[in-house]
Amino acid sequence: MKFPEGFIWGTASAAHQVEGNDTNCDWWEWEKSKEENKRQFPLDPSELACDFYHRYEEDFDLCKQLNNNGVRISLAWNRIEPEQGKFDKGEIEHYKKVFHEAKKKGLKVFLTLQHFTLPLWFVGMGGWSNIKSPHIFADFAERSAREFEGFVDTYFTINEPQVYALMAYTNGTWPPNKKNYFLSLLVQINLLRAHCLAYKRMKIITKNPIGIVKNIVWYEPHPTEGTLLDKVAAKIIFFLNCDFFLWPLRKCTDTLGLNFYFTTRLKKLKVKNLDDVISDLGWWVNPASLEKILLHLKKYKIPIYVTENGIADARDTLRKKFLTEMLLSCYKSISKGVNLKGYFYWSLTDNYEWHQGFWPRFGLVGIDYEHNLKRKPRNSFYYYAKICSSNEIVLNNE
Ligand code: BGC
């Protein structure tokens, strides 16, 4: 099953999860707050993470070995703008070097401007709940576009705005650990405004596509035991995590990044998933839903990238099948007319999985945290490399 000519094959990561020593942001502070008993989870502090900040050349070599032609990485806003309105030249130069190195290795750069973590000064102003936050973010976005124009091929403004609102303002799991529905909605509205404002300001500077990255969960009634009520509920919840957010920004986005991890089946309004394929995190893997979501997104008539899709699988026993089936869903959606332009596996290397710490292993490449962060490609790494070089998937070729 051949993918279209020029299809982008890549991996994705985010600054805080891989760079290391990403100080001066809300997560770093939260991770360090053990003594004050502020941590609600047994998370590890991110510390040196994978030291991607210094080892990016080595990691882009791995991307090259994967026969990738694209890479998705993110900026650490707190590094670039450590104080409001003050931009750090050294850090800007650092990121230019990183992008240059990616390009040298034949990788198109897909850049996320904001991936969950926030500068402390921004948090001090109320973060995304501040009514002015969209303007503040747009300043940073505009400056980033101006600095990095010529290095970046596709920009994504914000990663998973609704996941952020849910984890930080509804569940209270992530900093600022709030449980407040009103604030959560306000934050979603501000993130939406922030994207559109940034889009307009960046558009003046760049001709390259600008999009947003959205995590979308597929909801469906249980196939045999779901009721009519489950069917209606699934439709409503799917709407809330998809079109409710995407429809208002359809006029200010050139492309859409889809992060896909979950399917939720409802039975009597309770979650009733199968447990046939379960990741180390206990997440049910159901690749068929990826095709359903992609077909649903077709109506937006803009190019789509799967900007994240991956599995925590330390023993690497599920990953090859996971890749084959997810890519089969991608292939089918393309043959049904979806303008899918690329696929980024999450993630190149194991990394810092937020409040879970380091134990979930999403990487095609394992990281030996005990031994100088040594990179060790897993079997699935070579499998994905074959797919990327041939631009096709072959069923039962394991
Ligand atoms: C996030 C990543 C995260 C991944 C796996 C996505 O929601 O964008 O930062 O590591 O899921 O949990």
Short mmCIF file of C-alpha atoms and ligand atoms in Angstrom, two decimals:
data_model
loop_
_atom_site.label_atom_id
_atom_site.label_comp_id
_atom_site.label_asym_id
_atom_site.label_seq_id
_atom_site.Cartn_x
_atom_site.Cartn_y
_atom_site.Cartn_z
CA MET A 1 0.00 0.00 0.00
CA LYS A 2 1.85 3.00 -1.33
CA PHE A 3 1.54 6.41 0.26
CA PRO A 4 1.40 9.52 -1.93
CA GLU A 5 4.62 10.94 -3.31
CA GLY A 6 6.10 13.48 -0.87
CA PHE A 7 4.26 12.06 2.14
CA ILE A 8 5.97 13.27 5.32
CA TRP A 9 7.35 10.58 7.62
CA GLY A 10 8.56 11.76 10.97
CA THR A 11 8.57 11.61 14.73
CA ALA A 12 7.35 14.17 17.26
CA SER A 13 8.59 15.48 20.58
CA ALA A 14 8.18 18.55 22.79
CA ALA A 15 10.78 20.82 24.37
CA HIS A 16 10.14 20.18 28.05
CA GLN A 17 9.89 16.43 27.57
CA VAL A 18 13.29 16.02 25.93
CA GLU A 19 15.52 19.09 26.24
CA GLY A 20 16.49 18.95 29.90
CA ASN A 21 17.10 21.77 32.39
CA ASP A 22 14.05 23.56 31.10
CA THR A 23 13.90 25.89 34.07
CA ASN A 24 11.86 29.08 34.47
CA CYS A 25 8.56 27.43 33.55
CA ASP A 26 5.51 26.27 35.49
CA TRP A 27 6.31 22.55 35.16
CA TRP A 28 9.87 22.89 36.40
CA GLU A 29 8.62 24.73 39.45
CA TRP A 30 5.91 22.17 40.12
CA GLU A 31 8.33 19.28 39.72
CA LYS A 32 10.64 20.88 42.26
CA SER A 33 7.92 21.50 44.81
CA LYS A 34 8.20 18.12 46.53
CA GLU A 35 9.19 19.52 49.91
CA GLU A 36 6.25 21.85 49.95
CA ASN A 37 4.06 18.81 49.36
CA LYS A 38 2.51 20.39 46.34
CA ARG A 39 2.98 17.41 44.08
CA GLN A 40 -0.06 15.25 43.84
CA PHE A 41 1.56 12.46 41.88
CA PRO A 42 4.70 10.41 42.28
CA LEU A 43 6.23 12.09 39.26
CA ASP A 44 9.93 12.41 38.74
CA PRO A 45 11.35 15.86 38.11
CA SER A 46 12.33 16.26 34.45
CA GLU A 47 15.93 17.32 35.30
CA LEU A 48 18.15 16.55 32.32
CA ALA A 49 15.33 14.70 30.49
CA CYS A 50 17.01 13.31 27.33
CA ASP A 51 19.43 16.22 27.08
CA PHE A 52 18.12 16.89 23.57
CA TYR A 53 19.21 20.48 24.15
CA HIS A 54 22.81 19.28 23.64
CA ARG A 55 22.27 15.99 21.83
CA TYR A 56 20.00 17.13 19.00
CA GLU A 57 22.61 16.27 16.35
CA GLU A 58 22.73 12.69 17.54
CA ASP A 59 18.93 12.54 17.62
CA PHE A 60 18.57 13.98 14.13
CA ASP A 61 21.05 11.31 13.00
CA LEU A 62 18.56 8.79 14.32
CA CYS A 63 15.79 10.52 12.34
CA LYS A 64 17.98 10.17 9.29
CA GLN A 65 18.49 6.48 9.99
CA LEU A 66 14.71 6.26 10.15
CA ASN A 67 14.62 7.63 6.59
CA ASN A 68 12.44 10.46 7.86
CA ASN A 69 11.85 13.59 5.83
CA GLY A 70 10.22 15.59 8.62
CA VAL A 71 10.49 16.19 12.34
CA ARG A 72 8.09 17.83 14.78
CA ILE A 73 9.71 19.67 17.69
CA SER A 74 8.67 22.56 19.91
CA LEU A 75 10.04 25.75 21.36
CA ALA A 76 10.36 26.40 25.06
CA TRP A 77 8.63 29.80 25.31
CA ASN A 78 10.26 30.40 28.69
CA ARG A 79 13.74 30.11 27.15
CA ILE A 80 13.02 32.50 24.30
CA GLU A 81 11.12 35.09 26.31
CA PRO A 82 12.37 34.72 29.91
CA GLU A 83 10.75 38.02 30.87
CA GLN A 84 7.78 39.59 29.17
CA GLY A 85 8.96 41.48 26.09
CA LYS A 86 12.63 40.51 26.62
CA PHE A 87 13.86 38.01 24.10
CA ASP A 88 16.97 35.96 24.69
CA LYS A 89 19.27 36.19 21.68
CA GLY A 90 21.37 33.22 22.77
CA GLU A 91 18.36 30.93 22.99
CA ILE A 92 17.03 32.15 19.66
CA GLU A 93 20.42 31.32 18.13
CA HIS A 94 20.31 27.92 19.78
CA TYR A 95 16.99 27.07 18.14
CA LYS A 96 18.27 28.32 14.79
CA LYS A 97 21.17 25.89 15.10
CA VAL A 98 18.76 23.10 15.92
CA PHE A 99 16.58 23.84 12.88
CA HIS A 100 19.63 24.22 10.67
CA GLU A 101 20.88 20.83 11.76
CA ALA A 102 17.48 19.25 11.04
CA LYS A 103 17.47 20.75 7.55
CA LYS A 104 21.03 19.55 6.96
CA LYS A 105 19.79 16.04 7.69
CA GLY A 106 16.98 16.35 5.16
CA LEU A 107 14.22 16.94 7.71
CA LYS A 108 11.44 19.45 7.14
CA VAL A 109 10.81 21.33 10.37
CA PHE A 110 7.30 21.23 11.85
CA LEU A 111 7.43 23.59 14.78
CA THR A 112 5.01 23.80 17.70
CA LEU A 113 5.25 27.19 19.39
CA GLN A 114 3.63 26.19 22.66
CA HIS A 115 3.48 22.65 24.03
CA PHE A 116 1.90 22.80 27.53
CA THR A 117 4.67 24.51 29.53
CA LEU A 118 4.49 28.23 30.27
CA PRO A 119 6.98 30.91 31.34
CA LEU A 120 6.74 31.78 35.03
CA TRP A 121 6.02 35.46 34.32
CA PHE A 122 3.05 34.45 32.15
CA VAL A 123 1.75 32.13 34.86
CA GLY A 124 2.16 34.95 37.37
CA MET A 125 -0.29 36.99 35.32
CA GLY A 126 -2.89 34.24 35.53
CA GLY A 127 -1.66 32.23 32.53
CA TRP A 128 -4.31 31.31 30.00
CA SER A 129 -7.08 32.53 32.29
CA ASN A 130 -5.90 36.12 31.83
CA ILE A 131 -8.13 37.91 29.34
CA LYS A 132 -5.02 39.44 27.74
CA SER A 133 -3.23 36.10 27.33
CA PRO A 134 -4.09 35.75 23.60
CA HIS A 135 -2.36 39.06 22.85
CA ILE A 136 0.65 38.15 24.97
CA PHE A 137 0.98 34.83 23.15
CA ALA A 138 0.52 36.50 19.77
CA ASP A 139 3.50 38.79 20.54
CA PHE A 140 5.63 35.72 21.14
CA ALA A 141 4.26 33.95 18.06
CA GLU A 142 4.93 36.92 15.83
CA ARG A 143 8.46 37.27 17.13
CA SER A 144 9.10 33.54 16.67
CA ALA A 145 7.88 33.67 13.07
CA ARG A 146 10.12 36.65 12.40
CA GLU A 147 13.18 34.97 13.94
CA PHE A 148 12.67 31.50 12.52
CA GLU A 149 11.31 32.28 9.07
CA GLY A 150 13.40 30.38 6.55
CA PHE A 151 14.07 27.55 9.02
CA VAL A 152 10.53 26.34 9.63
CA ASP A 153 8.34 24.60 7.05
CA THR A 154 5.07 24.39 8.95
CA TYR A 155 4.08 26.15 12.16
CA PHE A 156 1.68 24.86 14.77
CA THR A 157 0.67 27.47 17.30
CA ILE A 158 -0.57 25.47 20.27
CA ASN A 159 -0.51 21.81 21.22
CA GLU A 160 -3.73 20.18 22.44
CA PRO A 161 -5.50 23.22 23.90
CA GLN A 162 -8.42 21.22 25.25
CA VAL A 163 -6.21 18.58 26.87
CA TYR A 164 -4.37 21.39 28.60
CA ALA A 165 -7.63 22.95 29.84
CA LEU A 166 -8.84 19.58 31.06
CA MET A 167 -5.66 18.54 32.84
CA ALA A 168 -4.78 21.94 34.32
CA TYR A 169 -8.20 23.50 35.00
CA THR A 170 -10.76 20.66 35.22
CA ASN A 171 -8.93 17.66 36.73
CA GLY A 172 -6.38 19.81 38.48
CA THR A 173 -3.71 17.23 37.64
CA TRP A 174 -1.27 19.63 35.95
CA PRO A 175 -0.16 23.05 37.09
CA PRO A 176 -1.82 25.35 38.07
CA ASN A 177 -3.85 22.44 39.56
CA LYS A 178 -7.26 24.10 39.37
CA LYS A 179 -10.61 22.34 39.38
CA ASN A 180 -12.93 24.95 38.04
CA TYR A 181 -15.29 24.44 35.07
CA PHE A 182 -15.72 28.13 34.50
CA LEU A 183 -11.97 28.73 34.31
CA SER A 184 -11.53 25.67 32.12
CA LEU A 185 -14.01 27.08 29.59
CA LEU A 186 -12.44 30.52 29.78
CA VAL A 187 -9.01 29.00 29.15
CA GLN A 188 -10.35 27.14 26.09
CA ILE A 189 -11.81 30.35 24.71
CA ASN A 190 -8.55 32.21 25.32
CA LEU A 191 -6.55 29.45 23.63
CA LEU A 192 -8.85 29.65 20.65
CA ARG A 193 -8.50 33.43 20.51
CA ALA A 194 -4.74 33.08 20.95
CA HIS A 195 -4.47 30.78 17.95
CA CYS A 196 -6.48 33.07 15.69
CA LEU A 197 -4.65 36.19 16.79
CA ALA A 198 -1.24 34.55 16.39
CA TYR A 199 -2.32 33.22 12.99
CA LYS A 200 -3.21 36.70 11.75
CA ARG A 201 0.01 38.25 13.01
CA MET A 202 2.24 35.43 11.71
CA LYS A 203 0.52 35.44 8.34
CA ILE A 204 2.04 38.85 7.61
CA ILE A 205 5.49 37.40 8.09
CA THR A 206 5.35 33.91 6.64
CA LYS A 207 3.92 32.21 3.58
CA ASN A 208 4.32 28.81 5.19
CA PRO A 209 1.28 26.98 6.56
CA ILE A 210 0.16 27.72 10.12
CA GLY A 211 -2.01 25.28 11.99
CA ILE A 212 -3.01 24.04 15.41
CA VAL A 213 -2.56 20.63 16.98
CA LYS A 214 -5.68 18.99 18.34
CA ASN A 215 -6.01 15.79 20.31
CA ILE A 216 -9.22 14.09 19.22
CA VAL A 217 -10.77 11.14 21.01
CA TRP A 218 -13.19 8.96 19.10
CA TYR A 219 -16.42 8.30 21.04
CA GLU A 220 -18.88 5.57 20.08
CA PRO A 221 -21.61 3.52 21.72
CA HIS A 222 -20.61 0.00 22.66
CA PRO A 223 -21.30 -2.02 19.47
CA THR A 224 -23.52 -4.67 21.07
CA GLU A 225 -24.54 -3.28 24.46
CA GLY A 226 -24.72 0.46 23.74
CA THR A 227 -28.15 2.12 24.07
CA LEU A 228 -29.71 4.96 22.09
CA LEU A 229 -28.71 7.24 24.95
CA ASP A 230 -25.09 6.08 24.58
CA LYS A 231 -25.28 6.89 20.88
CA VAL A 232 -26.52 10.42 21.57
CA ALA A 233 -24.00 10.95 24.38
CA ALA A 234 -21.12 9.74 22.17
CA LYS A 235 -22.13 12.21 19.47
CA ILE A 236 -22.33 15.11 21.92
CA ILE A 237 -19.00 14.38 23.61
CA PHE A 238 -17.29 13.84 20.26
CA PHE A 239 -18.67 17.19 19.11
CA LEU A 240 -17.32 18.90 22.23
CA ASN A 241 -13.80 17.54 21.70
CA CYS A 242 -13.77 18.12 17.96
CA ASP A 243 -15.98 20.55 16.05
CA PHE A 244 -16.86 22.70 19.06
CA PHE A 245 -13.24 23.80 19.03
CA LEU A 246 -12.32 23.43 15.36
CA TRP A 247 -15.31 25.01 13.67
CA PRO A 248 -14.75 28.51 15.10
CA LEU A 249 -11.17 28.56 13.86
CA ARG A 250 -11.78 27.15 10.39
CA LYS A 251 -11.07 30.57 8.85
CA CYS A 252 -7.76 31.00 10.64
CA THR A 253 -5.94 27.79 10.06
CA ASP A 254 -4.14 26.44 6.99
CA THR A 255 -3.55 22.97 8.30
CA LEU A 256 -4.60 20.71 11.11
CA GLY A 257 -2.45 18.53 13.32
CA LEU A 258 -4.25 15.51 14.73
CA ASN A 259 -2.95 13.75 17.84
CA PHE A 260 -4.64 10.40 18.16
CA TYR A 261 -4.42 8.08 21.16
CA PHE A 262 -7.89 7.19 22.42
CA THR A 263 -11.23 5.59 21.68
CA THR A 264 -13.99 5.64 24.27
CA ARG A 265 -16.94 3.27 24.07
CA LEU A 266 -20.01 3.99 26.11
CA LYS A 267 -22.34 1.48 27.72
CA LYS A 268 -25.13 2.87 29.92
CA LEU A 269 -23.21 6.15 29.95
CA LYS A 270 -20.13 4.48 31.44
CA VAL A 271 -16.83 3.78 29.69
CA LYS A 272 -16.74 0.17 28.47
CA ASN A 273 -13.64 -0.33 26.39
CA LEU A 274 -12.17 -3.63 25.29
CA ASP A 275 -8.93 -4.78 26.82
CA ASP A 276 -7.62 -6.75 23.85
CA VAL A 277 -4.66 -4.44 23.18
CA ILE A 278 -3.56 -2.30 26.10
CA SER A 279 -0.49 -0.11 26.36
CA ASP A 280 1.73 0.03 29.46
CA LEU A 281 -0.35 3.03 30.52
CA GLY A 282 -3.54 0.94 30.29
CA TRP A 283 -4.75 2.81 27.20
CA TRP A 284 -6.86 0.73 24.84
CA VAL A 285 -5.44 0.70 21.31
CA ASN A 286 -8.09 0.84 18.59
CA PRO A 287 -6.55 1.88 15.25
CA ALA A 288 -9.86 1.75 13.35
CA SER A 289 -10.95 4.98 15.07
CA LEU A 290 -8.10 6.90 13.48
CA GLU A 291 -9.67 6.40 10.07
CA LYS A 292 -13.08 7.46 11.43
CA ILE A 293 -11.66 10.70 12.81
CA LEU A 294 -9.72 11.46 9.63
CA LEU A 295 -12.86 10.95 7.54
CA HIS A 296 -14.75 13.24 9.89
CA LEU A 297 -12.11 15.96 9.46
CA LYS A 298 -12.31 15.81 5.66
CA LYS A 299 -15.05 18.45 5.68
CA TYR A 300 -12.55 21.11 6.80
CA LYS A 301 -10.90 20.81 3.38
CA ILE A 302 -7.41 21.59 4.64
CA PRO A 303 -4.27 19.43 4.74
CA ILE A 304 -4.05 17.23 7.80
CA TYR A 305 -1.05 15.73 9.53
CA VAL A 306 -1.13 13.04 12.19
CA THR A 307 1.16 15.05 14.44
CA GLU A 308 1.22 12.43 17.22
CA ASN A 309 0.37 8.79 17.51
CA GLY A 310 2.29 6.41 19.70
CA ILE A 311 2.25 3.71 22.33
CA ALA A 312 3.89 3.23 25.72
CA ASP A 313 5.36 -0.22 25.22
CA ALA A 314 8.61 -0.81 27.12
CA ARG A 315 9.04 -4.36 25.84
CA ASP A 316 8.38 -3.28 22.25
CA THR A 317 6.04 -6.20 21.67
CA LEU A 318 3.04 -4.19 20.44
CA ARG A 319 4.63 -1.32 18.55
CA LYS A 320 5.10 -2.91 15.12
CA LYS A 321 1.49 -4.06 14.94
CA PHE A 322 0.41 -0.69 16.32
CA LEU A 323 2.29 1.10 13.53
CA THR A 324 0.99 -1.18 10.79
CA GLU A 325 -2.63 -0.83 11.84
CA MET A 326 -2.52 2.90 12.49
CA LEU A 327 -0.87 3.42 9.12
CA LEU A 328 -3.43 1.18 7.48
CA SER A 329 -6.09 3.54 8.85
CA CYS A 330 -4.14 6.47 7.40
CA TYR A 331 -3.82 4.72 4.05
CA LYS A 332 -7.54 3.92 3.90
CA SER A 333 -8.48 7.49 4.75
CA ILE A 334 -6.24 8.80 1.95
CA SER A 335 -7.83 6.42 -0.52
CA LYS A 336 -11.21 7.82 0.59
CA GLY A 337 -10.10 11.36 -0.24
CA VAL A 338 -8.66 12.66 3.04
CA ASN A 339 -5.86 15.15 2.38
CA LEU A 340 -3.46 13.51 4.83
CA LYS A 341 0.04 14.82 4.25
CA GLY A 342 2.16 13.15 6.89
CA TYR A 343 2.51 10.99 9.98
CA PHE A 344 4.65 11.68 13.06
CA TYR A 345 5.18 8.82 15.48
CA TRP A 346 5.28 9.85 19.16
CA SER A 347 8.09 9.72 19.95
CA LEU A 348 11.62 9.36 18.58
CA THR A 349 13.05 8.59 22.02
CA ASP A 350 11.61 7.73 25.41
CA ASN A 351 11.04 10.96 27.30
CA TYR A 352 9.45 12.76 30.22
CA GLU A 353 5.80 11.75 30.21
CA TRP A 354 4.45 14.67 32.28
CA HIS A 355 2.92 13.71 35.64
CA GLN A 356 3.78 10.06 35.01
CA GLY A 357 7.50 10.81 35.06
CA PHE A 358 9.92 8.73 33.02
CA TRP A 359 8.51 5.23 33.29
CA PRO A 360 6.19 5.15 30.21
CA ARG A 361 8.33 4.24 27.21
CA PHE A 362 6.93 5.70 24.00
CA GLY A 363 10.25 5.75 22.10
CA LEU A 364 11.27 3.99 18.92
CA VAL A 365 14.59 4.52 20.62
CA GLY A 366 14.99 3.55 24.26
CA ILE A 367 16.86 5.85 26.62
CA ASP A 368 19.08 4.34 29.26
CA TYR A 369 18.58 6.84 32.07
CA GLU A 370 21.12 5.02 34.22
CA HIS A 371 23.92 5.16 31.68
CA ASN A 372 24.49 8.60 30.32
CA LEU A 373 21.16 8.71 28.48
CA LYS A 374 22.43 6.24 25.90
CA ARG A 375 20.15 5.91 22.89
CA LYS A 376 19.20 2.32 22.03
CA PRO A 377 16.99 1.79 18.98
CA ARG A 378 14.28 -0.81 19.54
CA ASN A 379 13.27 -3.39 16.90
CA SER A 380 10.30 -1.27 15.89
CA PHE A 381 12.75 1.51 14.99
CA TYR A 382 14.05 -0.60 12.08
CA TYR A 383 10.53 -1.57 11.13
CA TYR A 384 9.42 2.07 10.91
CA ALA A 385 12.63 2.91 9.02
CA LYS A 386 11.66 0.36 6.35
CA ILE A 387 8.18 1.82 6.00
CA CYS A 388 9.55 5.35 5.69
CA SER A 389 12.11 4.43 3.05
CA SER A 390 9.69 2.44 0.91
CA ASN A 391 6.81 4.90 1.45
CA GLU A 392 4.49 1.96 1.85
CA ILE A 393 3.08 -0.50 4.30
CA VAL A 394 2.96 -4.18 3.57
CA LEU A 395 0.63 -6.29 5.68
CA ASN A 396 2.20 -9.32 7.42
CA ASN A 397 5.77 -8.27 6.59
CA GLU A 398 6.96 -8.51 10.20
C1 BGC B 1 1.02 15.12 24.29
C2 BGC B 1 2.42 14.62 24.56
C3 BGC B 1 2.37 13.36 25.41
C4 BGC B 1 1.62 12.30 24.64
C5 BGC B 1 1.53 10.96 25.33
C6 BGC B 1 0.04 14.03 23.97
O1 BGC B 1 -1.18 14.31 24.57
O2 BGC B 1 1.02 16.11 23.31
O3 BGC B 1 3.12 15.66 25.17
O4 BGC B 1 3.61 12.92 25.81
O5 BGC B 1 0.31 12.76 24.43
O6 BGC B 1 0.81 11.06 26.52
#
